[in-house]
């Protein structure tokens, strides 16, 4: 099937010249592998990378490319599934589910899968596999926190010499600190997939059963049956609710400070001047680690920030929580209630199954998914939020060191270099230091590269990459491809539409019916978070996808349409909560729809119609 | 009254007394569903009409005429039907029966609050609405009938509809005795239908038992039944109560009442054609009734309903008739999945691929 551009022939704007140098060579399409690369189906991964990729931030993707695939192909051996390969074109991130292996390999894998996966499902609870996972993962994260990034001393201190010279000194310490950081990231991402592929499989197999019994059931209802109530990801919010309650119980002096318009630093300062304030601060400090190590966004990008380094975010929440409590409202999630509701939902569907064998299959599949699915929910906090926050903070320590010695202009410029380039900057710096007084490093060279890359990324932001490249495969077997990216036959046809038709000629696009309701209104196309202030009351948001940092905008809009994301995507969940219609995973909405177009969002059928073009 | 049964006086065990349709209306009224008010004229009234002392042997006479007809000879059927219906319709209604019908109609008028209310007059046969011998539509229905004289005239027409060519042929084919069958008549307040249609308590397309599917169109339900319009289609999830599908079709024709009585097909005003014929709250309310009706009968049901333009929501919603769903209910005996261990299910998922390309 043709329809998508040749991956080797994509043209990027002149202002982006040199983008290839920002990433490792195995991320670039090349003649060397062209035959294989053209045969695969590459699609833009806007879920994990909606914006142009910062070179250093690619590290998590580099790590998951290896870890996810290895689980499928070499460890649990999901029979027809291979890995998910990655490429970068014009700073945008493309992925592809690799075609299935030979029949012979599938057979061999099936035997291993049976043995190994079965063991995990049978022993997940008995052997406390999750608890063991969390323990070792947290130890790994604590290890990263404790990595020391020393400043370069004029002279090594005495204790490095007496009573016995240490033998290696600060230059080595710095190089080792970076290596340790990198090693830990790779290890963490191997841990990340330890039970994830299997929990997705359990989910998909339950979904299969439910869909056979209730052919018309929606994905969001299946999601509701499986979702846990007591999920770690909700803890940050629950901790804030507790802190808000405590503040109210401590009296007006504490609450009036927390409700004021002062900065978080000023509030902390003022609270520390009296006993009740200090009592509140004690609990606040205790909650901070680990619960404030939560990203303001998805956790994938350094520029999103986390609560611990963007205290204005949790303090803003605290203010509104306190106001809600004072108005007699509740801010706590009623876990028992959520639990009860889910059980009722499952029970009611179960009651509709009249055949005993079918009911049995439903029970079996449900038992398996309930056993392991909490892993899919909990790992997200520990890896993408907690661990990534620690990692970004550690990298900023390197950034500060580089700025101190004039190697870079700004701390966050450190993320403009890929993970293989940082050791060169470290080496340049420690070489100059070791050589002695008045020896210059190539600081201007590094700063020059940083400036150039900022411009390339800026140009990439204004460029629209094609939604997919290469050849559409006959089938997909990789569980993540289906579960996370929602790749289906319909989806691919829709994407082809977006490529082969001129966007201005398209009048209807399709996606997931993510949140019910039908509404018509003016579209506002937002491609980046920093444009979000342009959204006007009552408009329909059209964007690549959303994450928790987009949350405030949902009180303003009357519907949401996204390019990528299934029924469990952030936009889908929030829209259902606010009762707004939503169509997600359209593939092409931000290309086809223009700000000012009048569109109709049908969240029941998953259709978006362009009723009237802006200016017509 | 001897020959009149109000709906609340009958139930599903009264088929032999008032016929299947009327018995079921009584069943629904007593279960608390919003059925338009009305009464049934019992089978005894029909028997008395044809078999009173003065006319002894009339019904047997008719049966004899009919039984000679070859049910495949349509021309002969037609002739015999006209002859027999003429005999029935020229038979005067005994005065005491006429009085009872008049009194009941006037009581219905005073219940509703004005004179000469429009009613539907329809037959309710003893062999009708039996799940296995779907007799629906074999007898006539007269809509928007006003005034006592017209009501009585149409009651007689209903009686004679026992002898339409179709009804005669059907009985002959099924081996029912022409003498044994009998007929009751329903007189029921007309719903001034803004919208009407059918509701299924499972998805008729794929048999999904977790969904209620509503087909709806403007005006009287006859427009859907006769295939004059493609109805709007709504699906509601029984468990979550969410409307999960909404297909609004252009509805160009509708069936409406004429002031002088009877109904007529007309073009739907342009501005209404593309509009959904039900509001969300109506869809939700209807589906709640659907769930309750299914529960009451303990089997999936097909339900006729209407929304009356003269009442405010939710009093505007009326249930007109219901019958057990037959297609999927019969099929569903076989397991869809068969009991498998959780791991077998995982294994089958792990070895399945997902088709991306139509091959």
mmCIF file of C-alpha atoms in Angstrom, chain B residues 12-24 41-47 59 122-136 138-139 158-159 161-163 167 170-171 176-186:
data_model
loop_
_atom_site.group_PDB
_atom_site.id
_atom_site.type_symbol
_atom_site.label_atom_id
_atom_site.label_comp_id
_atom_site.label_asym_id
_atom_site.label_seq_id
_atom_site.Cartn_x
_atom_site.Cartn_y
_atom_site.Cartn_z
ATOM 1 C CA UNK B 12 -51.126 -11.535 30.728
ATOM 2 C CA UNK B 13 -53.302 -14.479 31.831
ATOM 3 C CA UNK B 14 -56.396 -12.979 30.228
ATOM 4 C CA UNK B 15 -55.588 -13.784 26.593
ATOM 5 C CA UNK B 16 -58.677 -15.959 26.212
ATOM 6 C CA UNK B 17 -60.855 -13.150 27.508
ATOM 7 C CA UNK B 18 -59.449 -10.054 25.761
ATOM 8 C CA UNK B 19 -56.883 -11.373 23.233
ATOM 9 C CA UNK B 20 -53.096 -11.157 23.363
ATOM 10 C CA UNK B 21 -52.568 -7.460 22.678
ATOM 11 C CA UNK B 22 -55.057 -6.223 25.241
ATOM 12 C CA UNK B 23 -53.858 -8.727 27.851
ATOM 13 C CA UNK B 24 -50.339 -7.407 27.415
ATOM 14 C CA UNK B 41 -64.146 -5.057 24.463
ATOM 15 C CA UNK B 42 -64.050 -8.725 25.367
ATOM 16 C CA UNK B 43 -64.273 -11.769 23.160
ATOM 17 C CA UNK B 44 -67.671 -12.451 24.735
ATOM 18 C CA UNK B 45 -68.958 -9.253 23.145
ATOM 19 C CA UNK B 46 -67.965 -10.526 19.707
ATOM 20 C CA UNK B 47 -69.506 -13.923 20.434
ATOM 21 C CA UNK B 59 -70.533 -17.984 13.295
ATOM 22 C CA UNK B 122 -57.595 -2.142 17.027
ATOM 23 C CA UNK B 123 -58.230 -5.823 17.160
ATOM 24 C CA UNK B 124 -56.759 -8.163 19.757
ATOM 25 C CA UNK B 125 -56.916 -11.749 18.612
ATOM 26 C CA UNK B 126 -56.634 -14.877 20.711
ATOM 27 C CA UNK B 127 -53.929 -16.423 18.552
ATOM 28 C CA UNK B 128 -52.015 -13.196 18.207
ATOM 29 C CA UNK B 129 -48.726 -12.192 19.808
ATOM 30 C CA UNK B 130 -47.867 -15.754 20.688
ATOM 31 C CA UNK B 131 -44.057 -15.744 20.318
ATOM 32 C CA UNK B 132 -44.059 -18.660 17.920
ATOM 33 C CA UNK B 133 -46.985 -17.676 15.735
ATOM 34 C CA UNK B 134 -46.334 -14.011 15.184
ATOM 35 C CA UNK B 135 -49.770 -12.930 14.072
ATOM 36 C CA UNK B 136 -48.952 -9.242 14.249
ATOM 37 C CA UNK B 138 -53.051 -9.745 10.617
ATOM 38 C CA UNK B 139 -55.925 -7.606 11.785
ATOM 39 C CA UNK B 158 -62.289 -4.793 13.757
ATOM 40 C CA UNK B 159 -64.608 -7.692 14.366
ATOM 41 C CA UNK B 161 -61.196 -8.070 10.246
ATOM 42 C CA UNK B 162 -61.157 -11.598 11.627
ATOM 43 C CA UNK B 163 -62.120 -12.501 8.084
ATOM 44 C CA UNK B 167 -56.320 -13.844 8.239
ATOM 45 C CA UNK B 170 -53.083 -17.746 7.699
ATOM 46 C CA UNK B 171 -55.487 -19.818 9.789
ATOM 47 C CA UNK B 176 -56.492 -23.138 13.241
ATOM 48 C CA UNK B 177 -60.236 -23.751 13.354
ATOM 49 C CA UNK B 178 -62.226 -20.853 11.841
ATOM 50 C CA UNK B 179 -64.989 -21.465 14.308
ATOM 51 C CA UNK B 180 -62.758 -21.541 17.383
ATOM 52 C CA UNK B 181 -60.902 -18.255 16.788
ATOM 53 C CA UNK B 182 -62.338 -15.155 18.245
ATOM 54 C CA UNK B 183 -61.504 -11.517 18.581
ATOM 55 C CA UNK B 184 -61.515 -8.729 21.126
ATOM 56 C CA UNK B 185 -61.142 -5.002 20.416
ATOM 57 C CA UNK B 186 -58.998 -2.350 22.042
#
